[in-house]
PDB file of C-alpha atoms in Angstrom:
ATOM      1  CA  MET A   1       0.000   0.000   0.000  1.00 83.00           C
ATOM      2  CA  LEU A   2       2.847   2.390   0.761  1.00 83.00           C
ATOM      3  CA  ASP A   3       4.444   1.646  -2.614  1.00 78.00           C
ATOM      4  CA  ARG A   4       1.117   2.039  -4.421  1.00 80.00           C
ATOM      5  CA  PHE A   5      -0.483   5.034  -2.695  1.00 83.00           C
ATOM      6  CA  GLY A   6       2.472   6.767  -1.023  1.00 83.00           C
ATOM      7  CA  PRO A   7       2.991   7.466   2.695  1.00 88.00           C
ATOM      8  CA  LYS A   8       0.667  10.495   3.069  1.00 90.00           C
ATOM      9  CA  ARG A   9      -2.707   8.742   2.780  1.00 90.00           C
ATOM     10  CA  VAL A  10      -1.548   5.404   4.156  1.00 92.00           C
ATOM     11  CA  MET A  11       0.075   6.817   7.291  1.00 93.00           C
ATOM     12  CA  ALA A  12      -2.899   9.082   8.018  1.00 94.00           C
ATOM     13  CA  CYS A  13      -5.324   6.165   7.603  1.00 94.00           C
ATOM     14  CA  SER A  14      -3.170   3.906   9.787  1.00 94.00           C
ATOM     15  CA  ALA A  15      -3.333   6.460  12.617  1.00 95.00           C
ATOM     16  CA  ILE A  16      -7.129   6.560  12.210  1.00 95.00           C
ATOM     17  CA  PHE A  17      -7.202   2.745  12.479  1.00 94.00           C
ATOM     18  CA  CYS A  18      -5.277   3.001  15.762  1.00 94.00           C
ATOM     19  CA  ALA A  19      -7.652   5.680  17.028  1.00 96.00           C
ATOM     20  CA  ILE A  20     -10.768   3.685  16.102  1.00 96.00           C
ATOM     21  CA  GLY A  21      -9.307   0.544  17.677  1.00 96.00           C
ATOM     22  CA  THR A  22      -8.466   2.437  20.868  1.00 95.00           C
ATOM     23  CA  LEU A  23     -11.991   3.915  20.940  1.00 96.00           C
ATOM     24  CA  LEU A  24     -13.547   0.447  20.560  1.00 96.00           C
ATOM     25  CA  PHE A  25     -11.334  -0.869  23.350  1.00 95.00           C
ATOM     26  CA  ALA A  26     -12.212   2.062  25.624  1.00 94.00           C
ATOM     27  CA  THR A  27     -15.958   1.566  25.158  1.00 95.00           C
ATOM     28  CA  ALA A  28     -15.946  -2.261  25.086  1.00 94.00           C
ATOM     29  CA  ARG A  29     -18.703  -3.979  27.056  1.00 94.00           C
ATOM     30  CA  GLU A  30     -17.756  -7.495  26.004  1.00 93.00           C
ATOM     31  CA  ILE A  31     -14.516  -9.297  25.244  1.00 93.00           C
ATOM     32  CA  HIS A  32     -15.116  -9.582  21.480  1.00 94.00           C
ATOM     33  CA  GLN A  33     -15.358  -5.824  21.065  1.00 94.00           C
ATOM     34  CA  ALA A  34     -12.157  -5.389  23.076  1.00 94.00           C
ATOM     35  CA  GLN A  35     -10.418  -7.978  20.883  1.00 93.00           C
ATOM     36  CA  LEU A  36     -11.563  -6.214  17.710  1.00 95.00           C
ATOM     37  CA  GLY A  37     -10.221  -2.942  19.071  1.00 95.00           C
ATOM     38  CA  ARG A  38      -6.829  -4.487  19.809  1.00 91.00           C
ATOM     39  CA  PHE A  39      -6.751  -6.076  16.366  1.00 93.00           C
ATOM     40  CA  LEU A  40      -7.377  -2.709  14.672  1.00 94.00           C
ATOM     41  CA  ILE A  41      -4.647  -1.125  16.808  1.00 93.00           C
ATOM     42  CA  GLY A  42      -2.268  -3.839  15.575  1.00 88.00           C
ATOM     43  CA  ILE A  43      -3.201  -3.227  11.927  1.00 91.00           C
ATOM     44  CA  GLY A  44      -2.718   0.524  12.258  1.00 92.00           C
ATOM     45  CA  SER A  45       0.548   0.397  14.162  1.00 88.00           C
ATOM     46  CA  ALA A  46       2.030  -2.080  11.671  1.00 86.00           C
ATOM     47  CA  PHE A  47       2.500   0.813   9.236  1.00 88.00           C
ATOM     48  CA  ALA A  48       4.563   2.947  11.613  1.00 87.00           C
ATOM     49  CA  ALA A  49       8.117   1.658  11.102  1.00 84.00           C
ATOM     50  CA  ILE A  50       7.645   0.579   7.479  1.00 85.00           C
ATOM     51  CA  GLY A  51       6.018   3.898   6.588  1.00 88.00           C
ATOM     52  CA  THR A  52       8.817   5.867   8.205  1.00 88.00           C
ATOM     53  CA  PHE A  53      11.439   3.835   6.344  1.00 84.00           C
ATOM     54  CA  LYS A  54       9.559   4.516   3.094  1.00 85.00           C
ATOM     55  CA  ILE A  55       9.625   8.263   3.815  1.00 88.00           C
ATOM     56  CA  ILE A  56      13.349   8.096   4.584  1.00 86.00           C
ATOM     57  CA  SER A  57      13.998   6.305   1.280  1.00 81.00           C
ATOM     58  CA  LEU A  58      12.124   9.061  -0.598  1.00 83.00           C
ATOM     59  CA  PHE A  59      13.550  12.143   1.078  1.00 86.00           C
ATOM     60  CA  PHE A  60      17.059  11.237   2.208  1.00 85.00           C
ATOM     61  CA  PRO A  61      20.093   9.961   0.294  1.00 82.00           C
ATOM     62  CA  SER A  62      20.816   6.262   0.617  1.00 75.00           C
ATOM     63  CA  ARG A  63      24.013   6.914   2.585  1.00 77.00           C
ATOM     64  CA  GLN A  64      21.924   8.414   5.409  1.00 80.00           C
ATOM     65  CA  PHE A  65      19.297   5.672   5.570  1.00 79.00           C
ATOM     66  CA  ALA A  66      20.914   3.751   8.441  1.00 77.00           C
ATOM     67  CA  LEU A  67      21.371   6.902  10.556  1.00 81.00           C
ATOM     68  CA  MET A  68      17.822   8.119   9.981  1.00 85.00           C
ATOM     69  CA  GLY A  69      16.481   4.618  10.627  1.00 81.00           C
ATOM     70  CA  GLY A  70      18.445   4.550  13.876  1.00 81.00           C
ATOM     71  CA  LEU A  71      16.970   7.872  14.968  1.00 84.00           C
ATOM     72  CA  THR A  72      13.514   6.537  14.118  1.00 84.00           C
ATOM     73  CA  LEU A  73      14.137   3.530  16.339  1.00 80.00           C
ATOM     74  CA  THR A  74      15.465   5.765  19.106  1.00 80.00           C
ATOM     75  CA  ILE A  75      12.250   7.799  19.147  1.00 84.00           C
ATOM     76  CA  GLY A  76      10.184   4.601  19.029  1.00 81.00           C
ATOM     77  CA  MET A  77      12.004   3.059  21.980  1.00 77.00           C
ATOM     78  CA  THR A  78      11.718   6.331  23.910  1.00 76.00           C
ATOM     79  CA  GLY A  79       7.977   6.044  23.442  1.00 75.00           C
ATOM     80  CA  ALA A  80       8.033   2.431  24.628  1.00 69.00           C
ATOM     81  CA  ILE A  81       9.790   3.470  27.845  1.00 71.00           C
ATOM     82  CA  GLY A  82       7.859   6.683  28.404  1.00 65.00           C
ATOM     83  CA  ALA A  83       4.445   5.084  27.915  1.00 66.00           C
ATOM     84  CA  GLY A  84       4.767   3.102  31.148  1.00 60.00           C
ATOM     85  CA  ALA A  85       4.751   5.673  33.958  1.00 61.00           C
ATOM     86  CA  PRO A  86       2.608   8.353  32.215  1.00 73.00           C
ATOM     87  CA  LEU A  87      -0.063   5.820  31.281  1.00 72.00           C
ATOM     88  CA  ALA A  88      -0.069   4.388  34.803  1.00 69.00           C
ATOM     89  CA  PHE A  89      -0.495   7.936  36.123  1.00 77.00           C
ATOM     90  CA  MET A  90      -3.414   8.571  33.750  1.00 81.00           C
ATOM     91  CA  VAL A  91      -5.129   5.308  34.673  1.00 80.00           C
ATOM     92  CA  ASP A  92      -4.769   6.058  38.404  1.00 79.00           C
ATOM     93  CA  HIS A  93      -6.275   9.522  38.049  1.00 86.00           C
ATOM     94  CA  PHE A  94      -8.800   9.166  35.211  1.00 90.00           C
ATOM     95  CA  GLY A  95      -9.483   5.428  34.968  1.00 88.00           C
ATOM     96  CA  TRP A  96      -8.490   3.145  32.117  1.00 88.00           C
ATOM     97  CA  ARG A  97     -11.491   3.921  29.889  1.00 93.00           C
ATOM     98  CA  SER A  98     -10.981   7.688  30.041  1.00 93.00           C
ATOM     99  CA  SER A  99      -7.261   7.195  29.462  1.00 90.00           C
ATOM    100  CA  MET A 100      -7.965   5.158  26.328  1.00 92.00           C
ATOM    101  CA  LEU A 101     -10.357   7.851  25.082  1.00 94.00           C
ATOM    102  CA  ILE A 102      -7.617  10.458  25.514  1.00 92.00           C
ATOM    103  CA  LEU A 103      -5.235   8.275  23.501  1.00 91.00           C
ATOM    104  CA  ALA A 104      -7.890   7.820  20.785  1.00 94.00           C
ATOM    105  CA  ILE A 105      -8.170  11.605  20.457  1.00 95.00           C
ATOM    106  CA  ALA A 106      -4.366  11.821  20.305  1.00 92.00           C
ATOM    107  CA  GLY A 107      -4.442   9.271  17.476  1.00 92.00           C
ATOM    108  CA  LEU A 108      -6.839  11.457  15.471  1.00 94.00           C
ATOM    109  CA  PHE A 109      -4.492  14.399  16.056  1.00 94.00           C
ATOM    110  CA  VAL A 110      -1.571  12.329  14.691  1.00 92.00           C
ATOM    111  CA  ALA A 111      -3.693  11.457  11.642  1.00 94.00           C
ATOM    112  CA  ALA A 112      -4.424  15.139  11.004  1.00 95.00           C
ATOM    113  CA  ILE A 113      -0.762  16.085  11.335  1.00 93.00           C
ATOM    114  CA  SER A 114       0.215  13.262   8.959  1.00 91.00           C
ATOM    115  CA  TRP A 115      -2.300  14.404   6.358  1.00 92.00           C
ATOM    116  CA  ALA A 116      -1.230  18.035   6.650  1.00 92.00           C
ATOM    117  CA  TYR A 117       2.544  17.625   6.517  1.00 90.00           C
ATOM    118  CA  LEU A 118       3.536  14.311   4.937  1.00 88.00           C
ATOM    119  CA  LYS A 119       4.348  14.234   1.223  1.00 84.00           C
ATOM    120  CA  ASP A 120       4.318  11.371  -1.237  1.00 78.00           C
ATOM    121  CA  GLU A 121       7.280  12.476  -3.328  1.00 71.00           C
ATOM    122  CA  ASN A 122      10.589  14.247  -3.125  1.00 56.00           C
ATOM    123  CA  LYS A 123      10.332  17.154  -5.562  1.00 47.00           C
ATOM    124  CA  LEU A 124      14.125  17.455  -5.757  1.00 45.00           C
ATOM    125  CA  ALA A 125      14.499  13.798  -6.704  1.00 50.00           C
ATOM    126  CA  LYS A 126      11.658  14.139  -9.207  1.00 51.00           C
ATOM    127  CA  ALA A 127      13.433  17.101 -10.806  1.00 44.00           C
ATOM    128  CA  LYS A 128      16.456  14.851 -11.283  1.00 44.00           C
ATOM    129  CA  GLY A 129      14.351  12.398 -13.224  1.00 46.00           C
ATOM    130  CA  ASN A 130      13.394   9.908 -10.493  1.00 46.00           C
ATOM    131  CA  LYS A 131       9.658   9.390 -10.823  1.00 46.00           C
ATOM    132  CA  LEU A 132       8.636   8.744  -7.268  1.00 45.00           C
ATOM    133  CA  SER A 133       4.996   9.789  -7.506  1.00 45.00           C
ATOM    134  CA  ASN A 134       2.895   6.604  -7.355  1.00 47.00           C
ATOM    135  CA  PRO A 135       5.724   4.524  -8.881  1.00 44.00           C
ATOM    136  CA  ILE A 136       3.761   1.315  -8.384  1.00 42.00           C
ATOM    137  CA  LYS A 137       1.623   2.188 -11.427  1.00 50.00           C
ATOM    138  CA  THR A 138       4.181   0.272 -13.501  1.00 52.00           C
ATOM    139  CA  LEU A 139       4.075  -2.740 -11.154  1.00 65.00           C
ATOM    140  CA  SER A 140       1.130  -4.796  -9.976  1.00 73.00           C
ATOM    141  CA  LEU A 141       1.039  -6.102  -6.414  1.00 74.00           C
ATOM    142  CA  LYS A 142       1.756  -9.584  -7.741  1.00 79.00           C
ATOM    143  CA  ASN A 143       4.809  -8.418  -9.705  1.00 80.00           C
ATOM    144  CA  SER A 144       6.040  -6.348  -6.779  1.00 81.00           C
ATOM    145  CA  LEU A 145       5.864  -9.325  -4.418  1.00 83.00           C
ATOM    146  CA  ASN A 146       7.447 -11.609  -7.017  1.00 86.00           C
ATOM    147  CA  LYS A 147      10.430  -9.280  -7.367  1.00 86.00           C
ATOM    148  CA  VAL A 148      10.929  -9.216  -3.601  1.00 89.00           C
ATOM    149  CA  ILE A 149      10.445 -12.939  -2.985  1.00 90.00           C
ATOM    150  CA  ARG A 150      12.627 -14.067  -5.887  1.00 89.00           C
ATOM    151  CA  ASN A 151      15.599 -12.008  -4.699  1.00 90.00           C
ATOM    152  CA  LYS A 152      17.689 -14.467  -2.645  1.00 91.00           C
ATOM    153  CA  GLN A 153      19.504 -11.609  -0.907  1.00 91.00           C
ATOM    154  CA  ASN A 154      16.159 -10.418   0.488  1.00 91.00           C
ATOM    155  CA  TRP A 155      15.672 -13.803   2.161  1.00 93.00           C
ATOM    156  CA  ILE A 156      19.194 -13.842   3.605  1.00 92.00           C
ATOM    157  CA  VAL A 157      18.908 -10.326   5.038  1.00 90.00           C
ATOM    158  CA  ALA A 158      15.355 -10.874   6.317  1.00 90.00           C
ATOM    159  CA  ILE A 159      16.230 -14.156   8.038  1.00 91.00           C
ATOM    160  CA  TYR A 160      19.263 -12.487   9.626  1.00 90.00           C
ATOM    161  CA  GLY A 161      17.021  -9.694  10.921  1.00 88.00           C
ATOM    162  CA  GLY A 162      14.462 -12.158  12.258  1.00 88.00           C
ATOM    163  CA  LEU A 163      17.055 -14.252  14.081  1.00 90.00           C
ATOM    164  CA  THR A 164      18.772 -11.186  15.523  1.00 88.00           C
ATOM    165  CA  PHE A 165      15.602  -9.453  16.706  1.00 86.00           C
ATOM    166  CA  ALA A 166      13.986 -12.620  18.119  1.00 89.00           C
ATOM    167  CA  PRO A 167      16.099 -12.776  21.348  1.00 89.00           C
ATOM    168  CA  THR A 168      15.199  -9.176  22.181  1.00 87.00           C
ATOM    169  CA  SER A 169      11.530  -9.885  21.551  1.00 84.00           C
ATOM    170  CA  ALA A 170      11.525 -13.097  23.589  1.00 88.00           C
ATOM    171  CA  PHE A 171      13.655 -11.870  26.493  1.00 89.00           C
ATOM    172  CA  ALA A 172      12.796  -8.190  26.835  1.00 84.00           C
ATOM    173  CA  GLY A 173       9.214  -8.721  25.739  1.00 78.00           C
ATOM    174  CA  LEU A 174       8.262 -11.738  27.866  1.00 83.00           C
ATOM    175  CA  TRP A 175      10.786 -13.930  29.698  1.00 89.00           C
ATOM    176  CA  GLY A 176      13.249 -11.331  30.979  1.00 89.00           C
ATOM    177  CA  VAL A 177      11.409 -10.130  34.093  1.00 87.00           C
ATOM    178  CA  PRO A 178      10.651 -13.614  35.537  1.00 87.00           C
ATOM    179  CA  PHE A 179      14.213 -14.708  34.762  1.00 91.00           C
ATOM    180  CA  ILE A 180      15.770 -11.699  36.528  1.00 91.00           C
ATOM    181  CA  VAL A 181      13.465 -12.210  39.532  1.00 89.00           C
ATOM    182  CA  SER A 182      14.358 -15.909  39.781  1.00 88.00           C
ATOM    183  CA  ALA A 183      18.070 -15.779  38.949  1.00 91.00           C
ATOM    184  CA  TYR A 184      19.039 -12.562  40.752  1.00 92.00           C
ATOM    185  CA  GLY A 185      16.549 -12.697  43.650  1.00 90.00           C
ATOM    186  CA  VAL A 186      15.135  -9.201  43.182  1.00 89.00           C
ATOM    187  CA  SER A 187      11.596  -7.809  43.165  1.00 85.00           C
ATOM    188  CA  ARG A 188       9.545  -7.469  39.991  1.00 80.00           C
ATOM    189  CA  PRO A 189       9.871  -3.635  39.892  1.00 80.00           C
ATOM    190  CA  VAL A 190      13.675  -3.956  40.041  1.00 85.00           C
ATOM    191  CA  ALA A 191      13.566  -6.644  37.354  1.00 86.00           C
ATOM    192  CA  GLY A 192      11.356  -4.378  35.222  1.00 82.00           C
ATOM    193  CA  THR A 193      13.900  -1.587  35.597  1.00 83.00           C
ATOM    194  CA  ALA A 194      16.644  -3.986  34.525  1.00 88.00           C
ATOM    195  CA  ILE A 195      14.754  -5.007  31.389  1.00 87.00           C
ATOM    196  CA  SER A 196      14.058  -1.361  30.521  1.00 84.00           C
ATOM    197  CA  LEU A 197      17.832  -0.963  30.165  1.00 89.00           C
ATOM    198  CA  VAL A 198      17.648  -3.219  27.096  1.00 90.00           C
ATOM    199  CA  PHE A 199      15.432  -0.612  25.422  1.00 86.00           C
ATOM    200  CA  MET A 200      17.708   2.123  26.724  1.00 88.00           C
ATOM    201  CA  GLY A 201      20.577   0.356  24.963  1.00 91.00           C
ATOM    202  CA  TRP A 202      18.575   0.403  21.747  1.00 87.00           C
ATOM    203  CA  ILE A 203      17.997   4.152  22.130  1.00 86.00           C
ATOM    204  CA  PHE A 204      21.731   4.850  22.152  1.00 89.00           C
ATOM    205  CA  GLY A 205      22.865   2.003  19.924  1.00 89.00           C
ATOM    206  CA  ALA A 206      20.507   2.442  16.969  1.00 84.00           C
ATOM    207  CA  PRO A 207      21.738   5.882  15.802  1.00 86.00           C
ATOM    208  CA  PHE A 208      25.332   5.016  16.766  1.00 88.00           C
ATOM    209  CA  PHE A 209      25.530   1.913  14.599  1.00 87.00           C
ATOM    210  CA  GLY A 210      23.494   3.633  11.895  1.00 82.00           C
ATOM    211  CA  LYS A 211      26.065   6.434  11.751  1.00 83.00           C
ATOM    212  CA  ILE A 212      28.979   3.970  11.805  1.00 85.00           C
ATOM    213  CA  SER A 213      27.386   1.958   9.011  1.00 82.00           C
ATOM    214  CA  ASP A 214      26.854   5.073   6.886  1.00 80.00           C
ATOM    215  CA  PHE A 215      30.380   6.329   7.598  1.00 83.00           C
ATOM    216  CA  LEU A 216      32.066   3.045   6.690  1.00 80.00           C
ATOM    217  CA  GLU A 217      29.639   2.432   3.804  1.00 77.00           C
ATOM    218  CA  ARG A 218      29.883  -1.220   4.813  1.00 79.00           C
ATOM    219  CA  ARG A 219      26.854  -2.877   6.375  1.00 82.00           C
ATOM    220  CA  LYS A 220      28.204  -6.367   7.118  1.00 86.00           C
ATOM    221  CA  VAL A 221      30.822  -5.056   9.566  1.00 87.00           C
ATOM    222  CA  THR A 222      28.245  -3.505  11.891  1.00 88.00           C
ATOM    223  CA  LEU A 223      25.955  -6.548  11.565  1.00 90.00           C
ATOM    224  CA  PHE A 224      28.787  -8.855  12.624  1.00 91.00           C
ATOM    225  CA  LEU A 225      29.961  -6.636  15.487  1.00 91.00           C
ATOM    226  CA  GLY A 226      26.433  -6.188  16.741  1.00 91.00           C
ATOM    227  CA  SER A 227      25.577  -9.887  16.732  1.00 93.00           C
ATOM    228  CA  THR A 228      28.858 -10.787  18.412  1.00 95.00           C
ATOM    229  CA  GLY A 229      28.499  -8.103  21.077  1.00 95.00           C
ATOM    230  CA  ALA A 230      24.894  -9.086  21.778  1.00 95.00           C
ATOM    231  CA  PHE A 231      25.891 -12.746  22.150  1.00 95.00           C
ATOM    232  CA  ILE A 232      28.685 -11.942  24.624  1.00 96.00           C
ATOM    233  CA  SER A 233      26.499  -9.541  26.631  1.00 95.00           C
ATOM    234  CA  PHE A 234      23.618 -12.003  26.850  1.00 95.00           C
ATOM    235  CA  TYR A 235      26.018 -14.758  27.916  1.00 95.00           C
ATOM    236  CA  PHE A 236      27.086 -12.685  30.929  1.00 95.00           C
ATOM    237  CA  VAL A 237      23.460 -11.916  31.816  1.00 94.00           C
ATOM    238  CA  VAL A 238      22.440 -15.574  31.818  1.00 93.00           C
ATOM    239  CA  TYR A 239      25.538 -17.448  32.995  1.00 92.00           C
ATOM    240  CA  GLN A 240      27.645 -14.985  35.015  1.00 86.00           C
ATOM    241  CA  ILE A 241      25.271 -13.972  37.819  1.00 85.00           C
ATOM    242  CA  HIS A 242      27.291 -11.671  40.098  1.00 84.00           C
ATOM    243  CA  GLY A 243      24.714  -9.160  41.321  1.00 87.00           C
ATOM    244  CA  ILE A 244      21.928  -7.105  39.814  1.00 91.00           C
ATOM    245  CA  HIS A 245      24.050  -3.994  39.256  1.00 91.00           C
ATOM    246  CA  LEU A 246      26.406  -5.861  36.961  1.00 93.00           C
ATOM    247  CA  ALA A 247      23.360  -7.295  35.221  1.00 93.00           C
ATOM    248  CA  PHE A 248      22.181  -3.723  34.606  1.00 94.00           C
ATOM    249  CA  PHE A 249      25.393  -3.070  32.689  1.00 95.00           C
ATOM    250  CA  TRP A 250      25.229  -6.221  30.581  1.00 95.00           C
ATOM    251  CA  LEU A 251      21.525  -5.754  29.798  1.00 95.00           C
ATOM    252  CA  PHE A 252      22.270  -2.260  28.530  1.00 95.00           C
ATOM    253  CA  CYS A 253      25.087  -3.703  26.421  1.00 96.00           C
ATOM    254  CA  PHE A 254      22.749  -6.410  25.109  1.00 95.00           C
ATOM    255  CA  GLY A 255      20.281  -3.773  23.895  1.00 93.00           C
ATOM    256  CA  PHE A 256      23.065  -1.551  22.577  1.00 94.00           C
ATOM    257  CA  PHE A 257      24.623  -4.274  20.421  1.00 94.00           C
ATOM    258  CA  SER A 258      21.282  -5.813  19.418  1.00 91.00           C
ATOM    259  CA  SER A 259      20.300  -2.529  17.788  1.00 88.00           C
ATOM    260  CA  ALA A 260      23.171  -2.988  15.324  1.00 87.00           C
ATOM    261  CA  PHE A 261      20.912  -5.224  13.228  1.00 84.00           C
ATOM    262  CA  LEU A 262      19.204  -2.046  11.983  1.00 81.00           C
ATOM    263  CA  PRO A 263      21.544  -1.561   8.957  1.00 82.00           C
ATOM    264  CA  SER A 264      19.986  -4.737   7.575  1.00 85.00           C
ATOM    265  CA  PHE A 265      16.974  -2.542   6.765  1.00 83.00           C
ATOM    266  CA  THR A 266      19.392  -0.306   4.862  1.00 82.00           C
ATOM    267  CA  ILE A 267      20.604  -3.299   2.874  1.00 86.00           C
ATOM    268  CA  ILE A 268      17.055  -4.336   2.027  1.00 86.00           C
ATOM    269  CA  GLN A 269      16.197  -0.918   0.614  1.00 81.00           C
ATOM    270  CA  GLU A 270      19.524  -0.641  -1.229  1.00 83.00           C
ATOM    271  CA  ILE A 271      19.150  -3.954  -3.085  1.00 86.00           C
ATOM    272  CA  ASN A 272      15.559  -3.308  -4.182  1.00 86.00           C
ATOM    273  CA  PRO A 273      14.243  -0.704  -6.652  1.00 84.00           C
ATOM    274  CA  ILE A 274      12.423   2.352  -5.321  1.00 78.00           C
ATOM    275  CA  GLN A 275       9.132   0.947  -6.662  1.00 79.00           C
ATOM    276  CA  THR A 276       9.286  -2.033  -4.301  1.00 82.00           C
ATOM    277  CA  ASN A 277      11.390  -0.903  -1.345  1.00 79.00           C
ATOM    278  CA  ALA A 278       8.452  -0.577   1.077  1.00 80.00           C
ATOM    279  CA  THR A 279       7.236  -4.037   0.027  1.00 85.00           C
ATOM    280  CA  ALA A 280      10.739  -5.408   0.673  1.00 87.00           C
ATOM    281  CA  ILE A 281      10.996  -3.671   4.056  1.00 85.00           C
ATOM    282  CA  GLY A 282       7.553  -5.016   4.946  1.00 85.00           C
ATOM    283  CA  PHE A 283       8.685  -8.509   3.938  1.00 89.00           C
ATOM    284  CA  MET A 284      11.692  -8.221   6.242  1.00 88.00           C
ATOM    285  CA  ASN A 285       9.631  -6.771   9.082  1.00 85.00           C
ATOM    286  CA  MET A 286       7.226  -9.706   8.768  1.00 87.00           C
ATOM    287  CA  LEU A 287      10.061 -12.201   9.280  1.00 87.00           C
ATOM    288  CA  ASN A 288      11.273 -10.138  12.242  1.00 85.00           C
ATOM    289  CA  MET A 289       7.868 -10.520  13.886  1.00 84.00           C
ATOM    290  CA  ILE A 290       7.746 -14.236  13.042  1.00 88.00           C
ATOM    291  CA  GLY A 291      11.097 -14.694  14.803  1.00 86.00           C
ATOM    292  CA  GLY A 292       9.747 -13.259  18.045  1.00 82.00           C
ATOM    293  CA  MET A 293       6.436 -15.059  17.647  1.00 83.00           C
ATOM    294  CA  VAL A 294       8.215 -18.425  17.380  1.00 89.00           C
ATOM    295  CA  LEU A 295      10.922 -17.892  20.015  1.00 90.00           C
ATOM    296  CA  GLN A 296       8.576 -16.789  22.811  1.00 88.00           C
ATOM    297  CA  PRO A 297       6.556 -20.048  22.974  1.00 90.00           C
ATOM    298  CA  LEU A 298       9.664 -22.094  22.075  1.00 92.00           C
ATOM    299  CA  THR A 299      11.426 -20.676  25.139  1.00 90.00           C
ATOM    300  CA  GLY A 300       8.433 -21.641  27.252  1.00 89.00           C
ATOM    301  CA  TYR A 301       8.495 -25.162  25.817  1.00 93.00           C
ATOM    302  CA  LEU A 302      12.217 -25.534  26.608  1.00 92.00           C
ATOM    303  CA  LEU A 303      11.625 -24.288  30.158  1.00 89.00           C
ATOM    304  CA  ASP A 304       8.871 -26.883  30.636  1.00 90.00           C
ATOM    305  CA  LEU A 305      11.080 -29.573  29.100  1.00 92.00           C
ATOM    306  CA  HIS A 306      13.821 -28.942  31.679  1.00 89.00           C
ATOM    307  CA  TRP A 307      11.500 -28.273  34.644  1.00 87.00           C
ATOM    308  CA  SER A 308      13.152 -29.268  37.900  1.00 85.00           C
ATOM    309  CA  GLY A 309       9.881 -29.905  39.738  1.00 85.00           C
ATOM    310  CA  GLN A 310       9.894 -26.618  41.638  1.00 83.00           C
ATOM    311  CA  ILE A 311       6.497 -25.314  42.770  1.00 83.00           C
ATOM    312  CA  GLN A 312       5.857 -21.626  43.479  1.00 75.00           C
ATOM    313  CA  ASP A 313       2.510 -20.402  44.866  1.00 79.00           C
ATOM    314  CA  GLY A 314       0.946 -23.715  43.896  1.00 82.00           C
ATOM    315  CA  VAL A 315       2.031 -23.438  40.247  1.00 78.00           C
TER     316      VAL A 315
END
């Protein structure tokens, strides 16, 4: 859709989807309505990263893609951290339904801003002969997908991204807090603070590795360094348990080095034509989500497989 219609209409509509979903959730009187609201929120928010990458590819030179993508991720992770305490404050003072209504109104405001200020083409690039206005007119959806799927490099880069992002999704998104509580003997709030340092690492690491990648004009170097650093950092978190404060350091390092997978998005847009780069980025983002989706229950299965028989609170 981004390749066919451009980011202006698609991004504005995606924000409206989020707002409508949030409104349905806020006013839900039965579980099915709440589920529908959450589903619409998921559909709308799926456009956020891909749409931003599409805009970057249209308005910034290729050599700056990794840096701008890193800054995008930094802002996104800042939102992920900042949404915790402010939302809890809103819920405590206004209730969860009123809080959701406020967020729905904010979503409509984002949609209006997107419609007013986003553009579908880079006039400078168009003046140089690059026809970026609705470029998908020369490619059907079928042909666009075929070009992406048949490119073996797309599969290699996308699988790399999925495998690299999956540990962050599984650990920081689900299993990290109970592991820190059990292994380090701390309370859940302390464990939550520790896991937030993973996202803090992403905030600093994403633009750093993006800039390094753009400066070196070599993507594989940062991908290798990032994967290696993340592996070493995670090893110390899991196997070298010497106090929670040291774990804070290694969790930050884990997030910092994990963010180095971001230049893989730069590769995916560099090896695909402008007409299909959003489709290619979406293809890679899909495999990233599949990686986390598979590793979370797989981790649970492995934990059950090696259960020592310990019972806690009757469970």
